[in-house]
């Protein structure tokens, strides 16, 4: 219910502000077509917090297209920056992890006043960058508290942990500042050089298995995977077919918090809509059923032409003898009809406009969290709890400041 917090009168007001009075006559029709989501609370309709955005994603009427074009015009600079970045990679001679960018970040998380009991212990886990070949050594520049714990590199969802006592007004604040170097990845793949998997290896066993509750090999998924790959045997060509199918058939929409879904994978297979993480889970499930190791990766997308970063999820898949490659499914879906170079790039490769926090979904925290997380799948915004309960997102604000070092 917290995601459906727009009363009907406010929804109509927002609709009028964005589209004018004509849209009011279309409102019920858009609802009946599934373009606008709501729930009933005490007999009254409350609409999804991002219902205007989802309406633009789903509606192909001219009134929606016009507003969509206006919004895309505002984001033109960011798109041009990304296109230039990717074209330089594709047209260059380098392969592997390339084009390093040093980035400075300050993340602040605040618990709103009147949320906590004054003086009670507050525990905070802020996402912290992983350190690997893609993302180099992280340099910690400052923290809100002198005592902290950084999760070891073997944790798939890395964090920096703080404890404090709540302030007199029932609030709390935590921040971390750091620098890291992120690299793009580009590899030219020859399908004829692809080798068979070692199906007894730990990597293969782990990343071709189910991952309940969101990666389940249901009858629907098995049938879909079989229809997509057909009689193709080469793992790389199988993966390419799956990537193209997801890009062609998924519709991007914003979704409720992940904690509200019993099985994200099944929801996506049934509805073929969702955000970047839903795209990634669909891809990962189809890949694993098809015998190709695949895993989650997530963090922030931080295009230098944008005012700030935004949470983003994508995937990786494993091909012998090349190792782990990348697949950004929602980017692939977006660029499929707009730019062939970028559409093909995001199958196998990745840009350097990222901060990587998570190398898998549903990973354990260090130290362990006592209560169920606000987001049990991913970690891009941080988590808060006290000795007695989890503190949900509606009582938290966070701020991200980026700069190219």
Short mmCIF file of C-alpha atoms in Angstrom, two decimals:
data_model
loop_
_atom_site.label_atom_id
_atom_site.label_comp_id
_atom_site.label_asym_id
_atom_site.label_seq_id
_atom_site.Cartn_x
_atom_site.Cartn_y
_atom_site.Cartn_z
CA UNK A 1 0.00 0.00 0.00
CA UNK A 2 2.88 2.44 0.63
CA UNK A 3 3.59 2.43 -3.13
CA UNK A 4 -0.05 3.36 -3.86
CA UNK A 5 -0.20 6.64 -2.00
CA UNK A 6 -1.84 9.02 -4.51
CA UNK A 7 -5.53 9.72 -3.69
CA UNK A 8 -7.86 9.94 -6.67
CA UNK A 9 -8.36 13.70 -6.44
CA UNK A 10 -4.58 14.23 -6.45
CA UNK A 11 -4.18 11.81 -9.36
CA UNK A 12 -6.69 13.77 -11.41
CA UNK A 13 -4.90 17.03 -10.54
CA UNK A 14 -1.54 15.58 -11.67
CA UNK A 15 -3.13 14.28 -14.85
CA UNK A 16 -4.56 17.72 -15.65
CA UNK A 17 -1.20 19.41 -14.96
CA UNK A 18 0.64 17.07 -17.35
CA UNK A 19 -1.91 16.61 -20.15
CA UNK A 20 -4.60 19.27 -19.77
CA UNK A 21 -8.34 18.76 -19.35
CA UNK A 22 -8.67 16.35 -22.29
CA UNK A 23 -6.85 13.66 -20.33
CA UNK A 24 -9.56 13.60 -17.68
CA UNK A 25 -12.00 12.23 -20.26
CA UNK A 26 -9.52 9.42 -21.03
CA UNK A 27 -8.74 8.50 -17.41
CA UNK A 28 -11.19 5.63 -16.97
CA UNK A 29 -10.31 4.19 -20.37
CA UNK A 30 -6.60 4.20 -19.48
CA UNK A 31 -7.39 2.48 -16.18
CA UNK A 32 -9.45 -0.23 -17.93
CA UNK A 33 -6.60 -0.88 -20.37
CA UNK A 34 -4.14 -1.43 -17.52
CA UNK A 35 -2.13 1.71 -18.21
CA UNK A 36 -2.88 3.16 -14.75
CA UNK A 37 -2.66 1.01 -11.61
CA UNK A 38 -4.57 1.55 -8.38
CA UNK A 39 -5.74 -0.30 -5.28
CA UNK A 40 -8.84 0.14 -3.12
CA UNK A 41 -8.34 1.26 0.49
CA UNK A 42 -11.54 1.61 2.51
CA UNK A 43 -13.49 1.81 -0.75
CA UNK A 44 -11.39 4.64 -2.19
CA UNK A 45 -8.98 4.44 -5.12
CA UNK A 46 -5.31 5.15 -4.45
CA UNK A 47 -2.96 5.26 -7.42
CA UNK A 48 0.60 4.05 -7.92
CA UNK A 49 3.15 6.74 -7.05
CA UNK A 50 4.65 6.72 -10.59
CA UNK A 51 1.38 6.30 -12.48
CA UNK A 52 2.10 9.17 -14.90
CA UNK A 53 5.46 7.67 -15.89
CA UNK A 54 3.94 4.22 -16.42
CA UNK A 55 1.13 5.71 -18.47
CA UNK A 56 3.76 7.18 -20.82
CA UNK A 57 5.57 3.83 -21.02
CA UNK A 58 2.38 1.92 -21.90
CA UNK A 59 0.18 4.34 -23.88
CA UNK A 60 0.84 4.86 -27.60
CA UNK A 61 -1.77 7.57 -28.17
CA UNK A 62 -0.55 10.86 -29.62
CA UNK A 63 -1.24 12.82 -26.41
CA UNK A 64 1.14 10.48 -24.55
CA UNK A 65 3.74 10.46 -27.32
CA UNK A 66 3.86 14.26 -27.30
CA UNK A 67 4.67 14.43 -23.57
CA UNK A 68 7.17 11.59 -23.95
CA UNK A 69 8.97 13.49 -26.72
CA UNK A 70 9.17 16.58 -24.50
CA UNK A 71 10.70 14.58 -21.67
CA UNK A 72 13.19 12.88 -23.98
CA UNK A 73 14.25 16.27 -25.33
CA UNK A 74 15.25 17.29 -21.80
CA UNK A 75 17.45 14.17 -21.48
CA UNK A 76 19.11 14.64 -24.89
CA UNK A 77 22.48 15.69 -23.47
CA UNK A 78 22.78 12.50 -21.39
CA UNK A 79 21.88 10.32 -24.38
CA UNK A 80 24.43 12.08 -26.59
CA UNK A 81 27.12 11.64 -23.93
CA UNK A 82 26.40 7.91 -23.69
CA UNK A 83 26.31 7.45 -27.47
CA UNK A 84 29.68 9.17 -27.85
CA UNK A 85 31.17 7.06 -25.04
CA UNK A 86 29.96 3.76 -26.51
CA UNK A 87 30.88 4.65 -30.09
CA UNK A 88 34.43 5.48 -28.98
CA UNK A 89 34.68 2.06 -27.36
CA UNK A 90 33.28 0.15 -30.34
CA UNK A 91 35.35 2.03 -32.91
CA UNK A 92 38.58 1.75 -30.89
CA UNK A 93 41.16 -1.02 -30.80
CA UNK A 94 41.05 -1.82 -27.09
CA UNK A 95 39.29 -4.80 -25.54
CA UNK A 96 38.70 -6.05 -22.01
CA UNK A 97 38.29 -3.57 -19.16
CA UNK A 98 39.01 -0.15 -20.68
CA UNK A 99 38.23 3.58 -20.48
CA UNK A 100 38.79 4.03 -16.70
CA UNK A 101 36.95 6.88 -14.96
CA UNK A 102 37.79 8.07 -11.46
CA UNK A 103 34.65 9.15 -9.61
CA UNK A 104 34.02 10.72 -6.21
CA UNK A 105 30.81 9.96 -4.32
CA UNK A 106 29.18 11.16 -1.12
CA UNK A 107 26.07 9.30 0.01
CA UNK A 108 23.95 10.51 2.92
CA UNK A 109 21.06 8.62 4.50
CA UNK A 110 18.72 10.37 6.95
CA UNK A 111 16.05 8.89 9.18
CA UNK A 112 13.20 11.39 9.47
CA UNK A 113 12.39 13.04 12.83
CA UNK A 114 9.81 11.31 15.04
CA UNK A 115 10.75 7.91 13.62
CA UNK A 116 13.01 6.59 16.38
CA UNK A 117 12.95 6.59 20.16
CA UNK A 118 15.47 9.19 21.41
CA UNK A 119 18.66 7.44 22.45
CA UNK A 120 17.86 4.02 21.01
CA UNK A 121 20.53 2.17 19.02
CA UNK A 122 20.24 2.60 15.25
CA UNK A 123 22.03 0.26 12.84
CA UNK A 124 22.79 1.37 9.28
CA UNK A 125 24.11 -0.46 6.20
CA UNK A 126 25.05 1.84 3.32
CA UNK A 127 25.93 0.27 -0.06
CA UNK A 128 29.69 0.25 -0.68
CA UNK A 129 31.47 -0.36 -4.01
CA UNK A 130 32.87 -3.80 -4.78
CA UNK A 131 36.55 -4.07 -5.68
CA UNK A 132 37.40 -6.19 -8.71
CA UNK A 133 38.77 -5.93 -12.24
CA UNK A 134 35.77 -3.85 -13.35
CA UNK A 135 35.92 -1.46 -10.40
CA UNK A 136 39.31 -0.79 -8.85
CA UNK A 137 40.39 -0.16 -5.27
CA UNK A 138 37.99 2.08 -3.35
CA UNK A 139 39.58 4.98 -1.46
CA UNK A 140 37.58 5.89 1.64
CA UNK A 141 37.67 9.68 2.11
CA UNK A 142 35.39 10.23 5.10
CA UNK A 143 32.54 8.89 7.22
CA UNK A 144 29.90 10.28 9.53
CA UNK A 145 31.11 8.05 12.38
CA UNK A 146 34.62 7.10 13.44
CA UNK A 147 33.61 3.47 14.03
CA UNK A 148 32.46 1.45 11.02
CA UNK A 149 32.76 -1.98 9.41
CA UNK A 150 33.30 -2.50 5.66
CA UNK A 151 32.10 -5.86 4.36
CA UNK A 152 34.90 -8.11 3.05
CA UNK A 153 35.13 -8.50 -0.71
CA UNK A 154 33.62 -12.01 -0.66
CA UNK A 155 30.21 -10.53 0.26
CA UNK A 156 28.12 -10.25 -2.89
CA UNK A 157 26.19 -7.23 -1.57
CA UNK A 158 28.88 -5.02 -0.08
CA UNK A 159 28.12 -2.45 2.62
CA UNK A 160 29.68 -0.10 5.14
CA UNK A 161 28.04 -0.52 8.56
CA UNK A 162 27.46 2.09 11.30
CA UNK A 163 25.81 2.22 14.69
CA UNK A 164 24.60 5.31 16.53
CA UNK A 165 22.05 6.50 19.05
CA UNK A 166 18.94 8.28 17.79
CA UNK A 167 18.85 12.04 18.29
CA UNK A 168 16.43 13.77 20.66
CA UNK A 169 14.00 14.46 17.80
CA UNK A 170 13.94 10.77 16.83
CA UNK A 171 16.14 11.19 13.73
CA UNK A 172 19.56 9.90 12.65
CA UNK A 173 22.05 10.61 9.88
CA UNK A 174 24.82 8.55 8.28
CA UNK A 175 27.14 9.36 5.40
CA UNK A 176 30.15 8.01 3.56
CA UNK A 177 32.48 9.59 1.03
CA UNK A 178 34.82 7.68 -1.26
CA UNK A 179 36.61 7.57 -4.59
CA UNK A 180 36.79 4.66 -7.01
CA UNK A 181 37.81 3.90 -10.60
CA UNK A 182 35.26 2.23 -12.88
CA UNK A 183 36.06 0.71 -16.28
CA UNK A 184 33.96 -0.08 -19.31
CA UNK A 185 34.13 -3.58 -20.78
CA UNK A 186 34.25 -4.50 -24.46
CA UNK A 187 34.98 -7.84 -26.14
CA UNK A 188 34.61 -8.94 -29.74
CA UNK A 189 33.24 -12.48 -29.59
CA UNK A 190 33.73 -15.12 -32.27
CA UNK A 191 30.96 -17.71 -31.79
CA UNK A 192 33.17 -20.32 -33.48
CA UNK A 193 35.66 -20.02 -30.60
CA UNK A 194 33.08 -20.77 -27.88
CA UNK A 195 33.91 -23.89 -25.84
CA UNK A 196 31.68 -26.29 -23.86
CA UNK A 197 31.11 -25.61 -20.15
CA UNK A 198 32.61 -27.65 -17.35
CA UNK A 199 29.23 -28.65 -15.99
CA UNK A 200 30.79 -30.06 -12.82
CA UNK A 201 32.42 -26.76 -11.84
CA UNK A 202 31.18 -24.77 -8.85
CA UNK A 203 30.57 -21.74 -11.08
CA UNK A 204 28.37 -23.68 -13.48
CA UNK A 205 26.42 -25.42 -10.74
CA UNK A 206 25.75 -22.20 -8.85
CA UNK A 207 24.77 -19.96 -11.73
CA UNK A 208 22.57 -22.42 -13.59
CA UNK A 209 20.48 -23.23 -10.50
CA UNK A 210 17.18 -21.85 -9.25
CA UNK A 211 17.40 -18.98 -6.77
CA UNK A 212 14.10 -18.90 -4.85
CA UNK A 213 11.80 -17.11 -4.60
CA UNK A 214 12.43 -15.04 -7.73
CA UNK A 215 14.36 -17.36 -10.07
CA UNK A 216 12.23 -20.51 -10.40
CA UNK A 217 12.19 -22.89 -13.37
CA UNK A 218 8.43 -23.06 -13.84
CA UNK A 219 6.70 -24.83 -16.72
CA UNK A 220 5.96 -21.44 -18.27
CA UNK A 221 9.67 -20.50 -18.24
CA UNK A 222 10.84 -23.87 -19.57
CA UNK A 223 8.43 -23.65 -22.47
CA UNK A 224 9.37 -20.03 -23.19
CA UNK A 225 13.11 -20.77 -23.10
CA UNK A 226 12.62 -23.69 -25.49
CA UNK A 227 10.64 -21.53 -27.92
CA UNK A 228 13.28 -18.77 -27.87
CA UNK A 229 16.46 -20.83 -28.34
CA UNK A 230 14.95 -23.58 -30.52
CA UNK A 231 17.59 -26.05 -31.69
CA UNK A 232 20.51 -23.62 -31.21
CA UNK A 233 23.37 -25.32 -29.37
CA UNK A 234 26.09 -22.65 -29.21
CA UNK A 235 25.78 -21.00 -25.74
CA UNK A 236 26.72 -17.54 -27.03
CA UNK A 237 24.13 -17.67 -29.82
CA UNK A 238 21.53 -18.96 -27.33
CA UNK A 239 22.30 -16.00 -25.07
CA UNK A 240 21.98 -13.60 -28.00
CA UNK A 241 18.54 -15.00 -28.87
CA UNK A 242 17.39 -14.55 -25.27
CA UNK A 243 18.75 -10.99 -25.13
CA UNK A 244 16.97 -10.05 -28.34
CA UNK A 245 13.70 -11.67 -27.24
CA UNK A 246 13.70 -9.77 -23.93
CA UNK A 247 14.51 -6.48 -25.70
CA UNK A 248 11.74 -7.02 -28.25
CA UNK A 249 9.01 -8.24 -25.90
CA UNK A 250 9.42 -6.42 -22.59
CA UNK A 251 7.80 -3.07 -21.77
CA UNK A 252 9.59 -0.82 -19.31
CA UNK A 253 7.49 0.38 -16.35
CA UNK A 254 8.18 1.42 -12.80
CA UNK A 255 7.18 -1.13 -10.18
CA UNK A 256 6.29 -1.30 -6.51
CA UNK A 257 9.04 -2.09 -3.99
CA UNK A 258 10.58 -5.51 -4.66
CA UNK A 259 9.65 -6.67 -1.16
CA UNK A 260 5.97 -6.66 -2.18
CA UNK A 261 6.38 -9.38 -4.86
CA UNK A 262 6.25 -13.07 -3.95
CA UNK A 263 7.95 -14.16 -7.20
CA UNK A 264 9.28 -11.42 -9.46
CA UNK A 265 10.25 -13.88 -12.19
CA UNK A 266 6.74 -15.27 -12.51
CA UNK A 267 5.22 -11.77 -12.49
CA UNK A 268 7.49 -10.75 -15.36
CA UNK A 269 6.83 -13.90 -17.39
CA UNK A 270 3.09 -13.35 -17.07
CA UNK A 271 2.99 -9.57 -17.65
CA UNK A 272 6.14 -8.86 -19.72
CA UNK A 273 6.59 -5.50 -18.04
CA UNK A 274 8.72 -4.08 -15.25
CA UNK A 275 11.81 -2.06 -14.44
CA UNK A 276 15.49 -2.79 -15.11
CA UNK A 277 15.69 -5.43 -12.36
CA UNK A 278 12.62 -7.24 -13.68
CA UNK A 279 14.25 -7.30 -17.15
CA UNK A 280 17.41 -8.75 -15.59
CA UNK A 281 15.56 -11.47 -13.63
CA UNK A 282 13.69 -12.55 -16.78
CA UNK A 283 17.00 -12.81 -18.66
CA UNK A 284 18.80 -14.62 -15.83
CA UNK A 285 16.03 -17.19 -15.44
CA UNK A 286 15.82 -17.93 -19.18
CA UNK A 287 19.62 -18.19 -19.39
CA UNK A 288 19.93 -20.61 -16.49
CA UNK A 289 17.15 -22.84 -17.80
CA UNK A 290 19.02 -22.89 -21.12
CA UNK A 291 22.19 -24.09 -19.37
CA UNK A 292 24.12 -20.80 -19.47
CA UNK A 293 25.50 -19.38 -16.19
CA UNK A 294 24.01 -15.96 -15.44
CA UNK A 295 23.96 -13.64 -12.44
CA UNK A 296 22.79 -10.28 -11.18
CA UNK A 297 24.81 -7.05 -11.01
CA UNK A 298 23.54 -3.70 -9.77
CA UNK A 299 24.33 -0.31 -8.32
CA UNK A 300 23.87 3.15 -9.81
CA UNK A 301 23.91 4.51 -13.34
CA UNK A 302 25.81 7.82 -13.23
CA UNK A 303 25.93 9.53 -16.61
CA UNK A 304 28.14 12.65 -16.17
CA UNK A 305 25.62 14.73 -18.16
CA UNK A 306 22.86 14.01 -15.63
CA UNK A 307 22.37 15.94 -12.39
CA UNK A 308 22.77 12.79 -10.30
CA UNK A 309 22.84 8.99 -10.40
CA UNK A 310 19.90 6.61 -10.26
CA UNK A 311 19.58 2.98 -9.08
CA UNK A 312 20.07 0.48 -11.89
CA UNK A 313 20.21 -3.32 -12.35
CA UNK A 314 21.67 -5.43 -15.16
CA UNK A 315 23.07 -8.95 -15.64
CA UNK A 316 26.18 -10.96 -16.46
CA UNK A 317 26.52 -14.26 -18.28
CA UNK A 318 29.43 -16.68 -18.59
CA UNK A 319 30.84 -18.00 -21.88
CA UNK A 320 33.89 -20.22 -22.31
CA UNK A 321 36.67 -19.25 -22.95
CA UNK A 322 35.77 -15.53 -22.63
CA UNK A 323 34.59 -15.53 -18.99
CA UNK A 324 31.94 -13.20 -17.60
CA UNK A 325 30.24 -10.90 -20.10
CA UNK A 326 27.54 -8.28 -19.51
CA UNK A 327 23.94 -7.75 -20.59
CA UNK A 328 21.98 -4.60 -19.81
CA UNK A 329 18.48 -5.64 -20.79
CA UNK A 330 16.56 -2.42 -20.19
CA UNK A 331 19.21 -0.41 -22.05
CA UNK A 332 19.06 -2.94 -24.87
CA UNK A 333 15.27 -2.61 -25.01
CA UNK A 334 15.52 1.20 -25.11
CA UNK A 335 18.17 1.39 -27.85
CA UNK A 336 16.78 -1.43 -30.04
CA UNK A 337 14.81 0.96 -32.25
CA UNK A 338 16.99 4.03 -31.67
CA UNK A 339 20.64 3.09 -32.17
CA UNK A 340 21.89 -0.26 -33.54
CA UNK A 341 25.42 0.23 -32.19
CA UNK A 342 24.21 0.67 -28.60
CA UNK A 343 21.62 -2.11 -28.94
CA UNK A 344 24.32 -4.58 -29.96
CA UNK A 345 26.85 -3.16 -27.49
CA UNK A 346 24.71 -3.96 -24.43
CA UNK A 347 24.80 -7.64 -25.28
CA UNK A 348 28.20 -8.65 -23.91
CA UNK A 349 29.55 -5.24 -22.92
CA UNK A 350 29.05 -2.38 -20.45
CA UNK A 351 29.80 1.33 -20.23
CA UNK A 352 31.80 2.98 -17.44
CA UNK A 353 28.96 5.18 -16.16
CA UNK A 354 28.32 2.83 -13.22
CA UNK A 355 28.85 2.26 -9.53
CA UNK A 356 28.75 -1.46 -8.74
CA UNK A 357 27.58 -2.50 -5.27
CA UNK A 358 26.03 -5.92 -5.83
CA UNK A 359 27.33 -9.02 -7.61
CA UNK A 360 24.24 -11.09 -6.85
CA UNK A 361 20.69 -10.67 -5.59
CA UNK A 362 19.49 -11.57 -2.09
CA UNK A 363 23.01 -11.53 -0.66
CA UNK A 364 23.82 -11.59 3.05
CA UNK A 365 24.83 -8.42 4.89
CA UNK A 366 27.93 -7.96 7.05
CA UNK A 367 27.28 -7.86 9.91
CA UNK A 368 23.97 -9.75 9.55
CA UNK A 369 20.70 -7.85 9.68
CA UNK A 370 18.25 -8.93 12.38
CA UNK A 371 14.98 -7.99 10.67
CA UNK A 372 13.67 -8.45 7.14
CA UNK A 373 15.17 -5.85 4.82
CA UNK A 374 13.16 -3.11 3.15
CA UNK A 375 14.54 -4.54 -0.10
CA UNK A 376 15.44 -8.22 0.35
CA UNK A 377 16.52 -8.54 -3.31
CA UNK A 378 18.85 -5.60 -3.93
CA UNK A 379 20.74 -2.91 -2.01
CA UNK A 380 21.18 0.51 -3.62
CA UNK A 381 19.75 2.88 -1.02
CA UNK A 382 20.83 1.41 2.30
CA UNK A 383 19.00 -0.27 5.17
CA UNK A 384 18.15 0.85 8.72
CA UNK A 385 16.96 -1.04 11.80
CA UNK A 386 16.77 -0.69 15.56
CA UNK A 387 16.85 -3.39 18.22
CA UNK A 388 13.09 -3.78 17.78
CA UNK A 389 12.22 -3.29 14.10
CA UNK A 390 13.21 -2.52 10.53
CA UNK A 391 12.81 1.12 9.42
CA UNK A 392 11.09 1.20 6.03
CA UNK A 393 11.91 3.54 3.13
CA UNK A 394 8.99 5.86 3.80
CA UNK A 395 10.83 7.10 6.94
CA UNK A 396 14.18 7.53 5.16
CA UNK A 397 15.65 10.02 2.70
CA UNK A 398 18.93 9.66 0.89
CA UNK A 399 21.16 12.01 -1.10
CA UNK A 400 23.85 11.15 -3.65
CA UNK A 401 26.51 13.59 -4.82
CA UNK A 402 28.79 12.60 -7.69
CA UNK A 403 31.84 14.27 -9.18
CA UNK A 404 34.39 13.19 -11.75
CA UNK A 405 37.65 13.21 -9.84
#
